[in-house]
JSON list of C-alpha atoms in Angstrom, two decimals:
[
{"chain": "J", "resi": 1, "resn": "UNK", "atom": "CA", "xyz": [19.89, 106.30, 192.41]},
{"chain": "J", "resi": 2, "resn": "UNK", "atom": "CA", "xyz": [21.50, 103.55, 190.60]},
{"chain": "J", "resi": 3, "resn": "UNK", "atom": "CA", "xyz": [24.92, 103.55, 189.33]},
{"chain": "J", "resi": 4, "resn": "UNK", "atom": "CA", "xyz": [26.21, 101.20, 185.94]},
{"chain": "J", "resi": 5, "resn": "UNK", "atom": "CA", "xyz": [30.33, 101.47, 185.23]},
{"chain": "J", "resi": 6, "resn": "UNK", "atom": "CA", "xyz": [30.78, 101.48, 181.35]},
{"chain": "J", "resi": 7, "resn": "UNK", "atom": "CA", "xyz": [34.55, 100.10, 180.33]},
{"chain": "J", "resi": 8, "resn": "UNK", "atom": "CA", "xyz": [35.63, 101.68, 177.12]},
{"chain": "J", "resi": 9, "resn": "UNK", "atom": "CA", "xyz": [33.23, 104.62, 177.69]},
{"chain": "J", "resi": 10, "resn": "UNK", "atom": "CA", "xyz": [35.63, 106.93, 175.03]},
{"chain": "J", "resi": 11, "resn": "UNK", "atom": "CA", "xyz": [33.94, 106.33, 171.64]},
{"chain": "J", "resi": 12, "resn": "UNK", "atom": "CA", "xyz": [31.40, 104.12, 170.01]},
{"chain": "J", "resi": 13, "resn": "UNK", "atom": "CA", "xyz": [28.99, 101.81, 172.11]},
{"chain": "J", "resi": 14, "resn": "UNK", "atom": "CA", "xyz": [30.55, 102.41, 175.25]},
{"chain": "J", "resi": 15, "resn": "UNK", "atom": "CA", "xyz": [30.28, 106.07, 174.79]},
{"chain": "J", "resi": 16, "resn": "UNK", "atom": "CA", "xyz": [26.33, 105.81, 173.42]},
{"chain": "J", "resi": 17, "resn": "UNK", "atom": "CA", "xyz": [25.57, 103.41, 176.38]},
{"chain": "J", "resi": 18, "resn": "UNK", "atom": "CA", "xyz": [26.94, 106.03, 178.85]},
{"chain": "J", "resi": 19, "resn": "UNK", "atom": "CA", "xyz": [24.75, 108.39, 177.40]},
{"chain": "J", "resi": 20, "resn": "UNK", "atom": "CA", "xyz": [22.23, 106.53, 177.48]},
{"chain": "J", "resi": 21, "resn": "UNK", "atom": "CA", "xyz": [22.04, 105.45, 180.79]},
{"chain": "J", "resi": 22, "resn": "UNK", "atom": "CA", "xyz": [22.52, 109.26, 182.24]},
{"chain": "J", "resi": 23, "resn": "UNK", "atom": "CA", "xyz": [19.31, 110.15, 180.11]},
{"chain": "J", "resi": 24, "resn": "UNK", "atom": "CA", "xyz": [17.67, 107.22, 182.31]},
{"chain": "J", "resi": 25, "resn": "UNK", "atom": "CA", "xyz": [18.52, 109.13, 185.46]},
{"chain": "J", "resi": 26, "resn": "UNK", "atom": "CA", "xyz": [21.52, 106.91, 186.55]},
{"chain": "J", "resi": 27, "resn": "UNK", "atom": "CA", "xyz": [25.09, 107.49, 187.88]},
{"chain": "J", "resi": 28, "resn": "UNK", "atom": "CA", "xyz": [26.96, 106.94, 185.19]},
{"chain": "J", "resi": 29, "resn": "UNK", "atom": "CA", "xyz": [31.00, 105.83, 185.88]},
{"chain": "J", "resi": 30, "resn": "UNK", "atom": "CA", "xyz": [32.56, 105.97, 182.51]},
{"chain": "J", "resi": 31, "resn": "UNK", "atom": "CA", "xyz": [35.91, 104.27, 182.81]},
{"chain": "J", "resi": 32, "resn": "UNK", "atom": "CA", "xyz": [38.84, 104.50, 179.85]},
{"chain": "J", "resi": 33, "resn": "UNK", "atom": "CA", "xyz": [42.08, 103.58, 178.93]},
{"chain": "J", "resi": 34, "resn": "UNK", "atom": "CA", "xyz": [42.59, 107.05, 178.03]},
{"chain": "J", "resi": 35, "resn": "UNK", "atom": "CA", "xyz": [40.55, 109.78, 179.95]},
{"chain": "J", "resi": 36, "resn": "UNK", "atom": "CA", "xyz": [40.02, 113.05, 177.91]},
{"chain": "J", "resi": 37, "resn": "UNK", "atom": "CA", "xyz": [38.25, 116.04, 178.29]},
{"chain": "J", "resi": 38, "resn": "UNK", "atom": "CA", "xyz": [34.86, 116.85, 175.92]},
{"chain": "J", "resi": 39, "resn": "UNK", "atom": "CA", "xyz": [34.04, 113.10, 175.73]},
{"chain": "J", "resi": 40, "resn": "UNK", "atom": "CA", "xyz": [31.63, 113.54, 177.50]},
{"chain": "J", "resi": 41, "resn": "UNK", "atom": "CA", "xyz": [29.31, 115.69, 178.57]},
{"chain": "J", "resi": 42, "resn": "UNK", "atom": "CA", "xyz": [29.84, 117.58, 182.42]},
{"chain": "J", "resi": 43, "resn": "UNK", "atom": "CA", "xyz": [26.99, 116.07, 185.14]},
{"chain": "J", "resi": 44, "resn": "UNK", "atom": "CA", "xyz": [27.28, 115.55, 188.56]},
{"chain": "J", "resi": 45, "resn": "UNK", "atom": "CA", "xyz": [25.84, 112.29, 187.29]},
{"chain": "J", "resi": 46, "resn": "UNK", "atom": "CA", "xyz": [28.37, 111.01, 185.35]},
{"chain": "J", "resi": 47, "resn": "UNK", "atom": "CA", "xyz": [32.18, 110.90, 185.97]},
{"chain": "J", "resi": 48, "resn": "UNK", "atom": "CA", "xyz": [34.84, 109.83, 183.90]},
{"chain": "J", "resi": 49, "resn": "UNK", "atom": "CA", "xyz": [37.75, 107.49, 185.37]},
{"chain": "J", "resi": 50, "resn": "UNK", "atom": "CA", "xyz": [40.77, 105.23, 184.15]},
{"chain": "J", "resi": 51, "resn": "UNK", "atom": "CA", "xyz": [40.78, 101.97, 183.58]},
{"chain": "J", "resi": 52, "resn": "UNK", "atom": "CA", "xyz": [43.23, 99.54, 181.73]},
{"chain": "J", "resi": 53, "resn": "UNK", "atom": "CA", "xyz": [41.02, 96.45, 181.47]},
{"chain": "J", "resi": 54, "resn": "UNK", "atom": "CA", "xyz": [44.61, 94.60, 181.05]},
{"chain": "J", "resi": 55, "resn": "UNK", "atom": "CA", "xyz": [46.26, 96.82, 183.91]},
{"chain": "J", "resi": 56, "resn": "UNK", "atom": "CA", "xyz": [45.28, 95.09, 187.18]},
{"chain": "J", "resi": 57, "resn": "UNK", "atom": "CA", "xyz": [46.45, 98.40, 189.60]},
{"chain": "J", "resi": 58, "resn": "UNK", "atom": "CA", "xyz": [43.35, 100.74, 187.38]},
{"chain": "J", "resi": 59, "resn": "UNK", "atom": "CA", "xyz": [40.74, 98.25, 187.94]},
{"chain": "J", "resi": 60, "resn": "UNK", "atom": "CA", "xyz": [41.50, 98.42, 191.48]},
{"chain": "J", "resi": 61, "resn": "UNK", "atom": "CA", "xyz": [41.82, 101.89, 191.62]},
{"chain": "J", "resi": 62, "resn": "UNK", "atom": "CA", "xyz": [38.10, 102.72, 189.04]},
{"chain": "J", "resi": 63, "resn": "UNK", "atom": "CA", "xyz": [36.65, 100.44, 191.63]},
{"chain": "J", "resi": 64, "resn": "UNK", "atom": "CA", "xyz": [37.85, 102.16, 194.74]},
{"chain": "J", "resi": 65, "resn": "UNK", "atom": "CA", "xyz": [36.53, 106.01, 192.81]},
{"chain": "J", "resi": 66, "resn": "UNK", "atom": "CA", "xyz": [33.20, 104.77, 191.68]},
{"chain": "J", "resi": 67, "resn": "UNK", "atom": "CA", "xyz": [32.19, 103.26, 194.89]},
{"chain": "J", "resi": 68, "resn": "UNK", "atom": "CA", "xyz": [29.39, 100.81, 194.92]},
{"chain": "J", "resi": 69, "resn": "UNK", "atom": "CA", "xyz": [27.64, 99.71, 191.28]},
{"chain": "J", "resi": 70, "resn": "UNK", "atom": "CA", "xyz": [25.05, 98.00, 190.58]},
{"chain": "J", "resi": 71, "resn": "UNK", "atom": "CA", "xyz": [25.35, 97.40, 186.93]},
{"chain": "J", "resi": 72, "resn": "UNK", "atom": "CA", "xyz": [29.32, 96.28, 185.02]},
{"chain": "J", "resi": 73, "resn": "UNK", "atom": "CA", "xyz": [28.88, 96.73, 181.20]},
{"chain": "J", "resi": 74, "resn": "UNK", "atom": "CA", "xyz": [32.43, 94.84, 179.93]},
{"chain": "J", "resi": 75, "resn": "UNK", "atom": "CA", "xyz": [32.20, 96.70, 176.60]},
{"chain": "J", "resi": 76, "resn": "UNK", "atom": "CA", "xyz": [36.16, 97.40, 176.22]},
{"chain": "J", "resi": 77, "resn": "UNK", "atom": "CA", "xyz": [37.87, 96.03, 173.36]},
{"chain": "J", "resi": 78, "resn": "UNK", "atom": "CA", "xyz": [39.63, 95.61, 170.37]},
{"chain": "J", "resi": 79, "resn": "UNK", "atom": "CA", "xyz": [39.70, 94.80, 166.74]},
{"chain": "J", "resi": 80, "resn": "UNK", "atom": "CA", "xyz": [41.10, 91.76, 164.81]},
{"chain": "J", "resi": 81, "resn": "UNK", "atom": "CA", "xyz": [40.54, 91.43, 161.19]},
{"chain": "J", "resi": 82, "resn": "UNK", "atom": "CA", "xyz": [43.00, 89.43, 159.13]},
{"chain": "J", "resi": 83, "resn": "UNK", "atom": "CA", "xyz": [44.04, 86.00, 158.23]},
{"chain": "J", "resi": 84, "resn": "UNK", "atom": "CA", "xyz": [44.89, 83.38, 161.09]},
{"chain": "J", "resi": 85, "resn": "UNK", "atom": "CA", "xyz": [47.86, 82.19, 159.00]},
{"chain": "J", "resi": 86, "resn": "UNK", "atom": "CA", "xyz": [49.12, 85.61, 158.79]},
{"chain": "J", "resi": 87, "resn": "UNK", "atom": "CA", "xyz": [48.59, 86.77, 162.42]},
{"chain": "J", "resi": 88, "resn": "UNK", "atom": "CA", "xyz": [51.43, 86.82, 164.60]},
{"chain": "J", "resi": 89, "resn": "UNK", "atom": "CA", "xyz": [50.74, 85.38, 168.25]},
{"chain": "J", "resi": 90, "resn": "UNK", "atom": "CA", "xyz": [51.73, 88.37, 169.55]},
{"chain": "J", "resi": 91, "resn": "UNK", "atom": "CA", "xyz": [48.71, 90.45, 168.08]},
{"chain": "J", "resi": 92, "resn": "UNK", "atom": "CA", "xyz": [46.54, 87.10, 169.04]},
{"chain": "J", "resi": 93, "resn": "UNK", "atom": "CA", "xyz": [47.68, 87.35, 172.78]},
{"chain": "J", "resi": 94, "resn": "UNK", "atom": "CA", "xyz": [47.02, 91.08, 173.03]},
{"chain": "J", "resi": 95, "resn": "UNK", "atom": "CA", "xyz": [43.47, 90.79, 171.37]},
{"chain": "J", "resi": 96, "resn": "UNK", "atom": "CA", "xyz": [42.75, 88.25, 174.02]},
{"chain": "J", "resi": 97, "resn": "UNK", "atom": "CA", "xyz": [44.01, 90.43, 177.34]},
{"chain": "J", "resi": 98, "resn": "UNK", "atom": "CA", "xyz": [41.67, 92.86, 175.95]},
{"chain": "J", "resi": 99, "resn": "UNK", "atom": "CA", "xyz": [38.79, 91.04, 175.10]},
{"chain": "J", "resi": 100, "resn": "UNK", "atom": "CA", "xyz": [38.94, 88.04, 177.46]},
{"chain": "J", "resi": 101, "resn": "UNK", "atom": "CA", "xyz": [40.85, 88.24, 180.34]},
{"chain": "J", "resi": 102, "resn": "UNK", "atom": "CA", "xyz": [40.30, 92.14, 180.64]},
{"chain": "J", "resi": 103, "resn": "UNK", "atom": "CA", "xyz": [36.75, 91.32, 180.51]},
{"chain": "J", "resi": 104, "resn": "UNK", "atom": "CA", "xyz": [37.00, 88.43, 183.04]},
{"chain": "J", "resi": 105, "resn": "UNK", "atom": "CA", "xyz": [39.52, 90.11, 185.32]},
{"chain": "J", "resi": 106, "resn": "UNK", "atom": "CA", "xyz": [36.63, 93.52, 185.74]},
{"chain": "J", "resi": 107, "resn": "UNK", "atom": "CA", "xyz": [33.78, 91.39, 186.69]},
{"chain": "J", "resi": 108, "resn": "UNK", "atom": "CA", "xyz": [36.30, 89.40, 189.39]},
{"chain": "J", "resi": 109, "resn": "UNK", "atom": "CA", "xyz": [36.87, 92.68, 190.59]},
{"chain": "J", "resi": 110, "resn": "UNK", "atom": "CA", "xyz": [33.36, 93.95, 191.32]},
{"chain": "J", "resi": 111, "resn": "UNK", "atom": "CA", "xyz": [31.55, 90.19, 192.14]},
{"chain": "J", "resi": 112, "resn": "UNK", "atom": "CA", "xyz": [32.27, 90.14, 196.07]},
{"chain": "J", "resi": 113, "resn": "UNK", "atom": "CA", "xyz": [30.35, 93.08, 196.18]},
{"chain": "J", "resi": 114, "resn": "UNK", "atom": "CA", "xyz": [27.33, 91.93, 194.08]},
{"chain": "J", "resi": 115, "resn": "UNK", "atom": "CA", "xyz": [27.33, 88.21, 195.80]},
{"chain": "J", "resi": 116, "resn": "UNK", "atom": "CA", "xyz": [27.90, 90.35, 199.37]},
{"chain": "J", "resi": 117, "resn": "UNK", "atom": "CA", "xyz": [24.50, 92.42, 198.58]},
{"chain": "J", "resi": 118, "resn": "UNK", "atom": "CA", "xyz": [22.68, 90.24, 196.80]},
{"chain": "J", "resi": 119, "resn": "UNK", "atom": "CA", "xyz": [22.23, 91.91, 193.73]},
{"chain": "J", "resi": 120, "resn": "UNK", "atom": "CA", "xyz": [23.34, 93.15, 190.58]},
{"chain": "J", "resi": 121, "resn": "UNK", "atom": "CA", "xyz": [24.18, 92.29, 186.80]},
{"chain": "J", "resi": 122, "resn": "UNK", "atom": "CA", "xyz": [27.06, 91.94, 184.43]},
{"chain": "J", "resi": 123, "resn": "UNK", "atom": "CA", "xyz": [26.83, 92.74, 180.87]},
{"chain": "J", "resi": 124, "resn": "UNK", "atom": "CA", "xyz": [28.95, 91.45, 178.07]},
{"chain": "J", "resi": 125, "resn": "UNK", "atom": "CA", "xyz": [29.53, 92.82, 174.94]},
{"chain": "J", "resi": 126, "resn": "UNK", "atom": "CA", "xyz": [30.10, 90.72, 172.76]},
{"chain": "J", "resi": 127, "resn": "UNK", "atom": "CA", "xyz": [30.05, 90.72, 168.90]},
{"chain": "J", "resi": 128, "resn": "UNK", "atom": "CA", "xyz": [27.43, 89.50, 166.30]},
{"chain": "J", "resi": 129, "resn": "UNK", "atom": "CA", "xyz": [30.35, 86.74, 164.73]},
{"chain": "J", "resi": 130, "resn": "UNK", "atom": "CA", "xyz": [29.51, 84.49, 167.13]},
{"chain": "J", "resi": 131, "resn": "UNK", "atom": "CA", "xyz": [26.31, 84.39, 165.29]},
{"chain": "J", "resi": 132, "resn": "UNK", "atom": "CA", "xyz": [27.28, 83.28, 161.61]},
{"chain": "J", "resi": 133, "resn": "UNK", "atom": "CA", "xyz": [30.17, 82.09, 159.55]},
{"chain": "J", "resi": 134, "resn": "UNK", "atom": "CA", "xyz": [32.12, 85.44, 159.46]},
{"chain": "J", "resi": 135, "resn": "UNK", "atom": "CA", "xyz": [35.86, 85.74, 157.31]},
{"chain": "J", "resi": 136, "resn": "UNK", "atom": "CA", "xyz": [38.59, 87.46, 158.29]},
{"chain": "J", "resi": 137, "resn": "UNK", "atom": "CA", "xyz": [37.55, 87.04, 162.13]},
{"chain": "J", "resi": 138, "resn": "UNK", "atom": "CA", "xyz": [39.28, 83.55, 163.30]},
{"chain": "J", "resi": 139, "resn": "UNK", "atom": "CA", "xyz": [41.35, 85.45, 166.58]},
{"chain": "J", "resi": 140, "resn": "UNK", "atom": "CA", "xyz": [38.42, 87.66, 167.49]},
{"chain": "J", "resi": 141, "resn": "UNK", "atom": "CA", "xyz": [35.36, 85.96, 167.05]},
{"chain": "J", "resi": 142, "resn": "UNK", "atom": "CA", "xyz": [37.38, 82.79, 169.17]},
{"chain": "J", "resi": 143, "resn": "UNK", "atom": "CA", "xyz": [38.13, 85.68, 171.80]},
{"chain": "J", "resi": 144, "resn": "UNK", "atom": "CA", "xyz": [34.21, 86.89, 172.00]},
{"chain": "J", "resi": 145, "resn": "UNK", "atom": "CA", "xyz": [32.94, 83.01, 171.40]},
{"chain": "J", "resi": 146, "resn": "UNK", "atom": "CA", "xyz": [35.38, 82.93, 174.68]},
{"chain": "J", "resi": 147, "resn": "UNK", "atom": "CA", "xyz": [33.67, 85.77, 176.80]},
{"chain": "J", "resi": 148, "resn": "UNK", "atom": "CA", "xyz": [30.19, 84.09, 175.60]},
{"chain": "J", "resi": 149, "resn": "UNK", "atom": "CA", "xyz": [30.99, 80.68, 176.99]},
{"chain": "J", "resi": 150, "resn": "UNK", "atom": "CA", "xyz": [31.90, 82.59, 180.20]},
{"chain": "J", "resi": 151, "resn": "UNK", "atom": "CA", "xyz": [29.23, 84.24, 180.67]},
{"chain": "J", "resi": 152, "resn": "UNK", "atom": "CA", "xyz": [26.48, 81.35, 179.94]},
{"chain": "J", "resi": 153, "resn": "UNK", "atom": "CA", "xyz": [28.58, 79.40, 183.11]},
{"chain": "J", "resi": 154, "resn": "UNK", "atom": "CA", "xyz": [28.93, 82.86, 185.09]},
{"chain": "J", "resi": 155, "resn": "UNK", "atom": "CA", "xyz": [24.93, 82.81, 185.23]},
{"chain": "J", "resi": 156, "resn": "UNK", "atom": "CA", "xyz": [24.50, 79.66, 186.76]},
{"chain": "J", "resi": 157, "resn": "UNK", "atom": "CA", "xyz": [27.15, 80.30, 189.27]},
{"chain": "J", "resi": 158, "resn": "UNK", "atom": "CA", "xyz": [25.58, 83.37, 190.48]},
{"chain": "J", "resi": 159, "resn": "UNK", "atom": "CA", "xyz": [22.06, 82.98, 189.96]},
{"chain": "J", "resi": 160, "resn": "UNK", "atom": "CA", "xyz": [21.64, 81.75, 193.95]},
{"chain": "J", "resi": 161, "resn": "UNK", "atom": "CA", "xyz": [23.08, 85.02, 194.86]},
{"chain": "J", "resi": 162, "resn": "UNK", "atom": "CA", "xyz": [20.65, 87.12, 193.29]},
{"chain": "J", "resi": 163, "resn": "UNK", "atom": "CA", "xyz": [23.28, 88.44, 190.20]},
{"chain": "J", "resi": 164, "resn": "UNK", "atom": "CA", "xyz": [22.52, 87.91, 186.48]},
{"chain": "J", "resi": 165, "resn": "UNK", "atom": "CA", "xyz": [24.92, 88.04, 183.81]},
{"chain": "J", "resi": 166, "resn": "UNK", "atom": "CA", "xyz": [24.04, 88.54, 180.47]},
{"chain": "J", "resi": 167, "resn": "UNK", "atom": "CA", "xyz": [25.91, 88.96, 176.62]},
{"chain": "J", "resi": 168, "resn": "UNK", "atom": "CA", "xyz": [25.07, 91.73, 174.11]},
{"chain": "J", "resi": 169, "resn": "UNK", "atom": "CA", "xyz": [25.99, 91.29, 170.70]},
{"chain": "J", "resi": 170, "resn": "UNK", "atom": "CA", "xyz": [26.38, 94.23, 168.63]},
{"chain": "J", "resi": 171, "resn": "UNK", "atom": "CA", "xyz": [26.33, 93.74, 164.76]},
{"chain": "J", "resi": 172, "resn": "UNK", "atom": "CA", "xyz": [28.51, 95.69, 161.66]},
{"chain": "J", "resi": 173, "resn": "UNK", "atom": "CA", "xyz": [28.62, 99.44, 162.49]},
{"chain": "J", "resi": 174, "resn": "UNK", "atom": "CA", "xyz": [30.41, 101.16, 160.35]},
{"chain": "J", "resi": 175, "resn": "UNK", "atom": "CA", "xyz": [30.51, 104.10, 162.43]},
{"chain": "J", "resi": 176, "resn": "UNK", "atom": "CA", "xyz": [32.01, 103.56, 165.10]},
{"chain": "J", "resi": 177, "resn": "UNK", "atom": "CA", "xyz": [36.02, 104.20, 165.61]},
{"chain": "J", "resi": 178, "resn": "UNK", "atom": "CA", "xyz": [35.67, 100.67, 166.20]},
{"chain": "J", "resi": 179, "resn": "UNK", "atom": "CA", "xyz": [35.14, 100.49, 162.69]},
{"chain": "J", "resi": 180, "resn": "UNK", "atom": "CA", "xyz": [37.79, 102.21, 161.69]},
{"chain": "J", "resi": 181, "resn": "UNK", "atom": "CA", "xyz": [40.38, 100.49, 163.79]},
{"chain": "J", "resi": 182, "resn": "UNK", "atom": "CA", "xyz": [39.45, 97.22, 162.28]},
{"chain": "J", "resi": 183, "resn": "UNK", "atom": "CA", "xyz": [39.54, 98.64, 159.15]},
{"chain": "J", "resi": 184, "resn": "UNK", "atom": "CA", "xyz": [42.93, 99.77, 159.14]},
{"chain": "J", "resi": 185, "resn": "UNK", "atom": "CA", "xyz": [43.70, 96.65, 160.89]},
{"chain": "J", "resi": 186, "resn": "UNK", "atom": "CA", "xyz": [42.87, 94.59, 157.54]},
{"chain": "J", "resi": 187, "resn": "UNK", "atom": "CA", "xyz": [44.39, 93.83, 155.08]},
{"chain": "J", "resi": 188, "resn": "UNK", "atom": "CA", "xyz": [46.70, 96.60, 154.83]},
{"chain": "J", "resi": 189, "resn": "UNK", "atom": "CA", "xyz": [48.25, 95.78, 157.79]},
{"chain": "J", "resi": 190, "resn": "UNK", "atom": "CA", "xyz": [50.04, 92.75, 156.64]},
{"chain": "J", "resi": 191, "resn": "UNK", "atom": "CA", "xyz": [47.82, 89.98, 158.02]},
{"chain": "J", "resi": 192, "resn": "UNK", "atom": "CA", "xyz": [47.06, 88.37, 154.94]},
{"chain": "J", "resi": 193, "resn": "UNK", "atom": "CA", "xyz": [49.77, 86.78, 153.40]},
{"chain": "J", "resi": 194, "resn": "UNK", "atom": "CA", "xyz": [49.44, 87.20, 149.05]},
{"chain": "J", "resi": 195, "resn": "UNK", "atom": "CA", "xyz": [47.70, 83.83, 148.53]},
{"chain": "J", "resi": 196, "resn": "UNK", "atom": "CA", "xyz": [44.41, 84.95, 150.25]},
{"chain": "J", "resi": 197, "resn": "UNK", "atom": "CA", "xyz": [44.70, 88.43, 149.02]},
{"chain": "J", "resi": 198, "resn": "UNK", "atom": "CA", "xyz": [42.18, 88.23, 146.26]},
{"chain": "J", "resi": 199, "resn": "UNK", "atom": "CA", "xyz": [39.43, 85.84, 148.42]},
{"chain": "J", "resi": 200, "resn": "UNK", "atom": "CA", "xyz": [39.80, 88.86, 151.35]},
{"chain": "J", "resi": 201, "resn": "UNK", "atom": "CA", "xyz": [39.21, 91.39, 149.34]},
{"chain": "J", "resi": 202, "resn": "UNK", "atom": "CA", "xyz": [36.08, 89.93, 148.30]},
{"chain": "J", "resi": 203, "resn": "UNK", "atom": "CA", "xyz": [35.49, 89.05, 151.57]},
{"chain": "J", "resi": 204, "resn": "UNK", "atom": "CA", "xyz": [35.84, 92.90, 153.02]},
{"chain": "J", "resi": 205, "resn": "UNK", "atom": "CA", "xyz": [33.62, 93.68, 149.76]},
{"chain": "J", "resi": 206, "resn": "UNK", "atom": "CA", "xyz": [31.00, 91.42, 150.99]},
{"chain": "J", "resi": 207, "resn": "UNK", "atom": "CA", "xyz": [31.09, 92.51, 154.32]},
{"chain": "J", "resi": 208, "resn": "UNK", "atom": "CA", "xyz": [30.53, 96.70, 153.24]},
{"chain": "J", "resi": 209, "resn": "UNK", "atom": "CA", "xyz": [28.11, 95.80, 150.55]},
{"chain": "J", "resi": 210, "resn": "UNK", "atom": "CA", "xyz": [25.81, 94.17, 153.13]},
{"chain": "J", "resi": 211, "resn": "UNK", "atom": "CA", "xyz": [22.15, 95.28, 153.27]},
{"chain": "J", "resi": 212, "resn": "UNK", "atom": "CA", "xyz": [21.58, 96.15, 157.41]},
{"chain": "J", "resi": 213, "resn": "UNK", "atom": "CA", "xyz": [24.09, 97.64, 159.86]},
{"chain": "J", "resi": 214, "resn": "UNK", "atom": "CA", "xyz": [24.14, 98.47, 163.13]},
{"chain": "J", "resi": 215, "resn": "UNK", "atom": "CA", "xyz": [23.53, 101.64, 164.92]},
{"chain": "J", "resi": 216, "resn": "UNK", "atom": "CA", "xyz": [25.62, 103.03, 168.36]},
{"chain": "J", "resi": 217, "resn": "UNK", "atom": "CA", "xyz": [22.35, 103.39, 169.81]},
{"chain": "J", "resi": 218, "resn": "UNK", "atom": "CA", "xyz": [20.88, 100.20, 168.86]},
{"chain": "J", "resi": 219, "resn": "UNK", "atom": "CA", "xyz": [23.14, 98.55, 171.06]},
{"chain": "J", "resi": 220, "resn": "UNK", "atom": "CA", "xyz": [22.73, 101.08, 174.00]},
{"chain": "J", "resi": 221, "resn": "UNK", "atom": "CA", "xyz": [19.12, 100.43, 173.81]},
{"chain": "J", "resi": 222, "resn": "UNK", "atom": "CA", "xyz": [19.65, 96.67, 173.96]},
{"chain": "J", "resi": 223, "resn": "UNK", "atom": "CA", "xyz": [22.48, 96.93, 176.95]},
{"chain": "J", "resi": 224, "resn": "UNK", "atom": "CA", "xyz": [19.46, 98.76, 178.76]},
{"chain": "J", "resi": 225, "resn": "UNK", "atom": "CA", "xyz": [16.95, 95.72, 177.95]},
{"chain": "J", "resi": 226, "resn": "UNK", "atom": "CA", "xyz": [19.33, 93.58, 179.03]},
{"chain": "J", "resi": 227, "resn": "UNK", "atom": "CA", "xyz": [20.56, 94.99, 182.31]},
{"chain": "J", "resi": 228, "resn": "UNK", "atom": "CA", "xyz": [16.59, 94.93, 183.07]},
{"chain": "J", "resi": 229, "resn": "UNK", "atom": "CA", "xyz": [15.13, 91.91, 181.99]},
{"chain": "J", "resi": 230, "resn": "UNK", "atom": "CA", "xyz": [14.06, 89.49, 184.82]},
{"chain": "J", "resi": 231, "resn": "UNK", "atom": "CA", "xyz": [13.41, 86.35, 182.30]},
{"chain": "J", "resi": 232, "resn": "UNK", "atom": "CA", "xyz": [16.92, 84.95, 182.70]},
{"chain": "J", "resi": 233, "resn": "UNK", "atom": "CA", "xyz": [17.44, 85.59, 178.95]},
{"chain": "J", "resi": 234, "resn": "UNK", "atom": "CA", "xyz": [21.11, 85.01, 177.91]},
{"chain": "J", "resi": 235, "resn": "UNK", "atom": "CA", "xyz": [22.09, 86.40, 174.85]},
{"chain": "J", "resi": 236, "resn": "UNK", "atom": "CA", "xyz": [20.83, 89.45, 173.55]},
{"chain": "J", "resi": 237, "resn": "UNK", "atom": "CA", "xyz": [21.76, 90.36, 169.90]},
{"chain": "J", "resi": 238, "resn": "UNK", "atom": "CA", "xyz": [21.98, 93.93, 169.03]},
{"chain": "J", "resi": 239, "resn": "UNK", "atom": "CA", "xyz": [21.12, 95.49, 165.79]},
{"chain": "J", "resi": 240, "resn": "UNK", "atom": "CA", "xyz": [18.98, 94.64, 162.95]},
{"chain": "J", "resi": 241, "resn": "UNK", "atom": "CA", "xyz": [21.97, 92.49, 160.85]},
{"chain": "J", "resi": 242, "resn": "UNK", "atom": "CA", "xyz": [22.65, 90.54, 164.23]},
{"chain": "J", "resi": 243, "resn": "UNK", "atom": "CA", "xyz": [18.79, 90.10, 164.89]},
{"chain": "J", "resi": 244, "resn": "UNK", "atom": "CA", "xyz": [18.85, 88.71, 161.04]},
{"chain": "J", "resi": 245, "resn": "UNK", "atom": "CA", "xyz": [21.75, 86.40, 162.00]},
{"chain": "J", "resi": 246, "resn": "UNK", "atom": "CA", "xyz": [20.39, 84.89, 165.59]},
{"chain": "J", "resi": 247, "resn": "UNK", "atom": "CA", "xyz": [16.71, 84.30, 163.89]},
{"chain": "J", "resi": 248, "resn": "UNK", "atom": "CA", "xyz": [18.48, 81.99, 160.83]},
{"chain": "J", "resi": 249, "resn": "UNK", "atom": "CA", "xyz": [20.52, 79.62, 163.65]}
]
């Protein structure tokens, strides 16, 4: 029986992915920055562990608790919506610490066991912002584009050892806590200087008025497909809006 460790599994894509893999008979290690009871069902094949991707000690402890794993899904991330001119550099560093350096840290921690075993899959969840030109996402997009490049090169390094690396690029999902946090982190939090306000409001309205959106299940199913893909495909858009953007490139 195979085991997957998923970061950011307390809600949204991470939680849905944990449920999907569990339903397929896998052992699931669902990691959360702050573990909470009742987030996932009780099961002897589902274990919740504490893991903050910005805290090395918790990464080490989580892998010790998990034991051997077959797949890592780097899903943990934080949003950032706003105008770059109005975004403090402290916020920029915070976004990169989680979305970029956190992914790298978790990946580096699992590589020895994958390499020595000659198998394993790393799936890095990025975003459809990497597929198109989207306003108000300069910092967030930069953090995710970095992981796209990281994964592309990493896949080449790991191929001789039978280890695969993929990215999954979710579209916009309005039903996740992540989306709610993104909305809270939008124009109302001071990241949009006054001169930009009319334009930013139009951009947000255009975003919420789009016809296509992604569901959590779209992402979970795409992660599952990426894990089992042996064709060499690197990037996997997830959700109808992400697929539309990918096809338009």
